[in-house]
């Protein structure tokens, strides 16, 4: 142990105290031993440190910070170095705000387009997500502070996220849902990891010994800290045994007492606690050193310009019929759409940043050189229909050469704690587009949203520019693409299906009441669409440019692939070349192609460059469930170089020696997986894959409610008070939405409706303890007077106990 001498000076109570938060955002300190508290802040794309007291759950406005493009946006740049640069600037701002641990990046897979938090995640592909995350981490930690990669793991939906049980086969877990975390640990060398709320195959993630010990600590050799998601601790002692150092937020010392009791009873050896303390101390002391160096406030203007550069490189040109873009000099444009006036630039929830500067389209026209003849709102932001706005927009559009139509999803549609209800953009925006098409067919749509949407209207636009959520400088960045000052170079980090029903997880999202089954296994995103030959709207890796690129002269050897890339157009630009690999063997089911490398390269018009993409330890591997380790099939592999997953330009083959592992599957029992048609797998076939029966996915309504049951389950509680409370919560949600307070309605759904009863104690900073929760559960289970008496008695006991400690 690194801090053995210091730990030997601590009492058992002091050691246990370090294992939970001091308040909502800080770890505990021990003044007599020179151990300071750490400040942890949200920050996947900008520092969210609120000016209010640290015991507040983070609903206040944060201190101004640069709002960079979200992870979903930056992933479209396919530029690891750019990710590292963002990390460096995030780290610099964290230092300025005295933050030790930055809670990000998020590397969960985009299993389904409707996940409400997809805007915070990089990709449907674990290799791309992992590489981008590693860049962020290196940048953040270059300042001495810590990144905290989240949410570990298989947290791919927001509905019932604190109680849902994710049922996934071991191979899909390793190849799809853990690979990005593995890259973050091994290449990014993250100092901290955040465990997710959900169960994984029956066990809460931060208590899961297979996940936390066998894989994270054992296989990956992780030496850093594991921090719970806020309120995500279930059994504190079981979590400690699994190697979970820090429970957040504060429980006012209640869980510390559970640890002390477990050690005194012999359930836990004190050496286990010492190891956890040692790892936490290392995080405290190494991040504290960052504040011993002289530092100044960050340069607001400079960081804003960096945010603009990032957005410019991440914007994706999806359609450019008749070369309508870039806009020709002197063309008169009509600017239409509410998002042109008030930019949609970030998501909602814990990642909400208070920007230092905020560009809006209407304020940036003069410098862009684009001639605007006027602006009309066109539609109500939150979906209300308004015929007069459409009429005014059409009158303006009649007089324009080109219509710039700003459409997308609003702030409360994509939010933490809630999944989207559909893949469509609001109907009132589509009605506006249809009306505009009748008067002017030269329409360029500028799309603002953080995740994939359906586009049945795409034939009515000549140009489509997807800005995703471009941060505080996104509006200006889009204008620079439209004007031709910048050549677009972004490519999609996720597939856009034609219809939501085409997605491989359609039949199994968001799952049942108690569990969600990942029956599609390894076939998510393009892995499914390409293998099952399902047509898509825009494939993974797709994006247009104002120039063209030619690929030639492929050469493959055991170290990697080399080829030539020529800018065959008339404009300098950047191209993202992608390496995909396919095993020619049919012994083990595998996708038609898998991303195994990529490079982004700038090439002047007419120039040719030689490009090399090396192979690495992930190029040919697969996880063998029979040997329980990574293996390589001895066979021929197709090496494909493409401009997207559907646009393969060069192909060669190479034979790779295998590890000689036995075939892990019986092909006869898994026909859907061997055919790649895994969108609607039967329960029987899925059970053949996972090797056991699937758990019942419905709640047991005959049992009394317990700690891990949710407030939502009060609808069938025996106690009338609980049922009444449920209906009041539902009414409050409906009423707030009705009067336009959608953000407040979302908070009810996120913070109350899906909250497990234990969360009442875990998320209230000690205002309610677990014995008081026992009283609440008695009331919910039909014992009103007994429960109320217990609740009041335990509250008095808690108050008396705290008064005695102060004395």
mmCIF file of N, CA, C and O in Angstrom, residues 269-301:
data_model
loop_
_atom_site.group_PDB
_atom_site.id
_atom_site.type_symbol
_atom_site.label_atom_id
_atom_site.label_comp_id
_atom_site.label_asym_id
_atom_site.label_seq_id
_atom_site.Cartn_x
_atom_site.Cartn_y
_atom_site.Cartn_z
ATOM 1 N N UNK A 269 -12.853 -8.054 6.499
ATOM 2 C CA UNK A 269 -11.531 -7.872 7.091
ATOM 3 C C UNK A 269 -11.123 -6.406 6.982
ATOM 4 O O UNK A 269 -11.387 -5.764 5.968
ATOM 5 N N UNK A 270 -10.450 -5.897 8.007
ATOM 6 C CA UNK A 270 -10.077 -4.491 7.989
ATOM 7 C C UNK A 270 -9.101 -4.192 6.857
ATOM 8 O O UNK A 270 -9.037 -3.060 6.360
ATOM 9 N N UNK A 271 -8.366 -5.221 6.394
ATOM 10 C CA UNK A 271 -7.432 -5.018 5.296
ATOM 11 C C UNK A 271 -8.163 -4.602 3.998
ATOM 12 O O UNK A 271 -7.624 -3.856 3.186
ATOM 13 N N UNK A 272 -9.380 -5.083 3.831
ATOM 14 C CA UNK A 272 -10.177 -4.701 2.658
ATOM 15 C C UNK A 272 -10.470 -3.210 2.705
ATOM 16 O O UNK A 272 -10.335 -2.493 1.699
ATOM 17 N N UNK A 273 -10.869 -2.722 3.869
ATOM 18 C CA UNK A 273 -11.118 -1.288 4.052
ATOM 19 C C UNK A 273 -9.841 -0.500 3.839
ATOM 20 O O UNK A 273 -9.845 0.548 3.164
ATOM 21 N N UNK A 274 -8.715 -1.007 4.359
ATOM 22 C CA UNK A 274 -7.436 -0.299 4.217
ATOM 23 C C UNK A 274 -7.057 -0.114 2.747
ATOM 24 O O UNK A 274 -6.566 0.946 2.351
ATOM 25 N N UNK A 275 -7.279 -1.162 1.945
ATOM 26 C CA UNK A 275 -6.961 -1.060 0.511
ATOM 27 C C UNK A 275 -7.820 -0.001 -0.176
ATOM 28 O O UNK A 275 -7.329 0.764 -1.011
ATOM 29 N N UNK A 276 -9.088 0.042 0.190
ATOM 30 C CA UNK A 276 -9.980 1.055 -0.387
ATOM 31 C C UNK A 276 -9.553 2.460 0.050
ATOM 32 O O UNK A 276 -9.549 3.396 -0.757
ATOM 33 N N UNK A 277 -9.199 2.605 1.303
ATOM 34 C CA UNK A 277 -8.728 3.902 1.817
ATOM 35 C C UNK A 277 -7.464 4.324 1.085
ATOM 36 O O UNK A 277 -7.297 5.487 0.709
ATOM 37 N N UNK A 278 -6.571 3.366 0.858
ATOM 38 C CA UNK A 278 -5.311 3.659 0.180
ATOM 39 C C UNK A 278 -5.556 4.206 -1.231
ATOM 40 O O UNK A 278 -4.946 5.189 -1.648
ATOM 41 N N UNK A 279 -6.462 3.570 -1.950
ATOM 42 C CA UNK A 279 -6.762 4.038 -3.312
ATOM 43 C C UNK A 279 -7.428 5.413 -3.297
ATOM 44 O O UNK A 279 -7.137 6.264 -4.142
ATOM 45 N N UNK A 280 -8.307 5.632 -2.320
ATOM 46 C CA UNK A 280 -8.962 6.935 -2.229
ATOM 47 C C UNK A 280 -7.970 8.029 -1.861
ATOM 48 O O UNK A 280 -7.998 9.133 -2.421
ATOM 49 N N UNK A 281 -7.065 7.726 -0.945
ATOM 50 C CA UNK A 281 -6.041 8.708 -0.562
ATOM 51 C C UNK A 281 -5.174 9.091 -1.748
ATOM 52 O O UNK A 281 -4.795 10.254 -1.915
ATOM 53 N N UNK A 282 -4.889 8.107 -2.595
ATOM 54 C CA UNK A 282 -4.070 8.406 -3.766
ATOM 55 C C UNK A 282 -4.788 9.390 -4.685
ATOM 56 O O UNK A 282 -4.179 10.314 -5.232
ATOM 57 N N UNK A 283 -6.100 9.206 -4.843
ATOM 58 C CA UNK A 283 -6.883 10.141 -5.653
ATOM 59 C C UNK A 283 -6.903 11.528 -5.020
ATOM 60 O O UNK A 283 -6.740 12.545 -5.704
ATOM 61 N N UNK A 284 -7.082 11.579 -3.713
ATOM 62 C CA UNK A 284 -7.109 12.869 -3.004
ATOM 63 C C UNK A 284 -5.782 13.592 -3.147
ATOM 64 O O UNK A 284 -5.727 14.765 -3.540
ATOM 65 N N UNK A 285 -4.695 12.899 -2.837
ATOM 66 C CA UNK A 285 -3.380 13.562 -2.801
ATOM 67 C C UNK A 285 -2.867 13.919 -4.196
ATOM 68 O O UNK A 285 -2.252 14.969 -4.383
ATOM 69 N N UNK A 286 -3.100 13.040 -5.171
ATOM 70 C CA UNK A 286 -2.590 13.357 -6.522
ATOM 71 C C UNK A 286 -3.365 14.512 -7.151
ATOM 72 O O UNK A 286 -2.779 15.345 -7.844
ATOM 73 N N UNK A 287 -4.668 14.580 -6.930
ATOM 74 C CA UNK A 287 -5.436 15.695 -7.501
ATOM 75 C C UNK A 287 -5.208 16.980 -6.722
ATOM 76 O O UNK A 287 -5.294 18.076 -7.286
ATOM 77 N N UNK A 288 -4.895 16.856 -5.453
ATOM 78 C CA UNK A 288 -4.628 18.045 -4.626
ATOM 79 C C UNK A 288 -3.355 18.764 -5.082
ATOM 80 O O UNK A 288 -3.251 19.994 -4.996
ATOM 81 N N UNK A 289 -2.414 17.984 -5.624
ATOM 82 C CA UNK A 289 -1.151 18.588 -6.088
ATOM 83 C C UNK A 289 -1.370 19.615 -7.188
ATOM 84 O O UNK A 289 -0.578 20.532 -7.363
ATOM 85 N N UNK A 290 -2.473 19.440 -7.939
ATOM 86 C CA UNK A 290 -2.769 20.377 -9.033
ATOM 87 C C UNK A 290 -2.941 21.795 -8.507
ATOM 88 O O UNK A 290 -2.709 22.769 -9.232
ATOM 89 N N UNK A 291 -3.317 21.939 -7.250
ATOM 90 C CA UNK A 291 -3.580 23.259 -6.680
ATOM 91 C C UNK A 291 -2.357 23.847 -5.974
ATOM 92 O O UNK A 291 -2.420 24.960 -5.467
ATOM 93 N N UNK A 292 -1.272 23.078 -5.974
ATOM 94 C CA UNK A 292 -0.027 23.609 -5.418
ATOM 95 C C UNK A 292 0.744 24.408 -6.453
ATOM 96 O O UNK A 292 1.668 25.124 -6.126
ATOM 97 N N UNK A 293 0.350 24.234 -7.745
ATOM 98 C CA UNK A 293 1.002 24.984 -8.805
ATOM 99 C C UNK A 293 0.276 26.312 -9.003
ATOM 100 O O UNK A 293 -0.947 26.385 -8.854
ATOM 101 N N UNK A 294 1.009 27.368 -9.341
ATOM 102 C CA UNK A 294 0.326 28.641 -9.611
ATOM 103 C C UNK A 294 -0.543 28.527 -10.864
ATOM 104 O O UNK A 294 -0.146 27.935 -11.855
ATOM 105 N N UNK A 295 -1.737 29.047 -10.781
ATOM 106 C CA UNK A 295 -2.604 29.023 -11.954
ATOM 107 C C UNK A 295 -3.465 30.278 -11.966
ATOM 108 O O UNK A 295 -3.684 30.916 -10.947
ATOM 109 N N UNK A 296 -3.932 30.619 -13.137
ATOM 110 C CA UNK A 296 -4.742 31.821 -13.304
ATOM 111 C C UNK A 296 -6.114 31.444 -13.828
ATOM 112 O O UNK A 296 -6.365 30.291 -14.173
ATOM 113 N N UNK A 297 -6.986 32.413 -13.867
ATOM 114 C CA UNK A 297 -8.308 32.188 -14.455
ATOM 115 C C UNK A 297 -8.152 31.870 -15.947
ATOM 116 O O UNK A 297 -7.265 32.375 -16.597
ATOM 117 N N UNK A 298 -9.046 31.060 -16.462
ATOM 118 C CA UNK A 298 -8.925 30.682 -17.874
ATOM 119 C C UNK A 298 -9.350 31.832 -18.784
ATOM 120 O O UNK A 298 -10.112 32.719 -18.393
ATOM 121 N N UNK A 299 -8.839 31.788 -19.994
ATOM 122 C CA UNK A 299 -9.121 32.813 -21.001
ATOM 123 C C UNK A 299 -10.469 32.495 -21.654
ATOM 124 O O UNK A 299 -10.574 31.585 -22.487
ATOM 125 N N UNK A 300 -11.495 33.238 -21.284
ATOM 126 C CA UNK A 300 -12.862 32.961 -21.741
ATOM 127 C C UNK A 300 -12.974 32.999 -23.264
ATOM 128 O O UNK A 300 -13.550 32.096 -23.890
ATOM 129 N N UNK A 301 -12.409 34.029 -23.883
ATOM 130 C CA UNK A 301 -12.497 34.179 -25.343
ATOM 131 C C UNK A 301 -11.769 33.051 -26.067
ATOM 132 O O UNK A 301 -12.260 32.516 -27.061
#
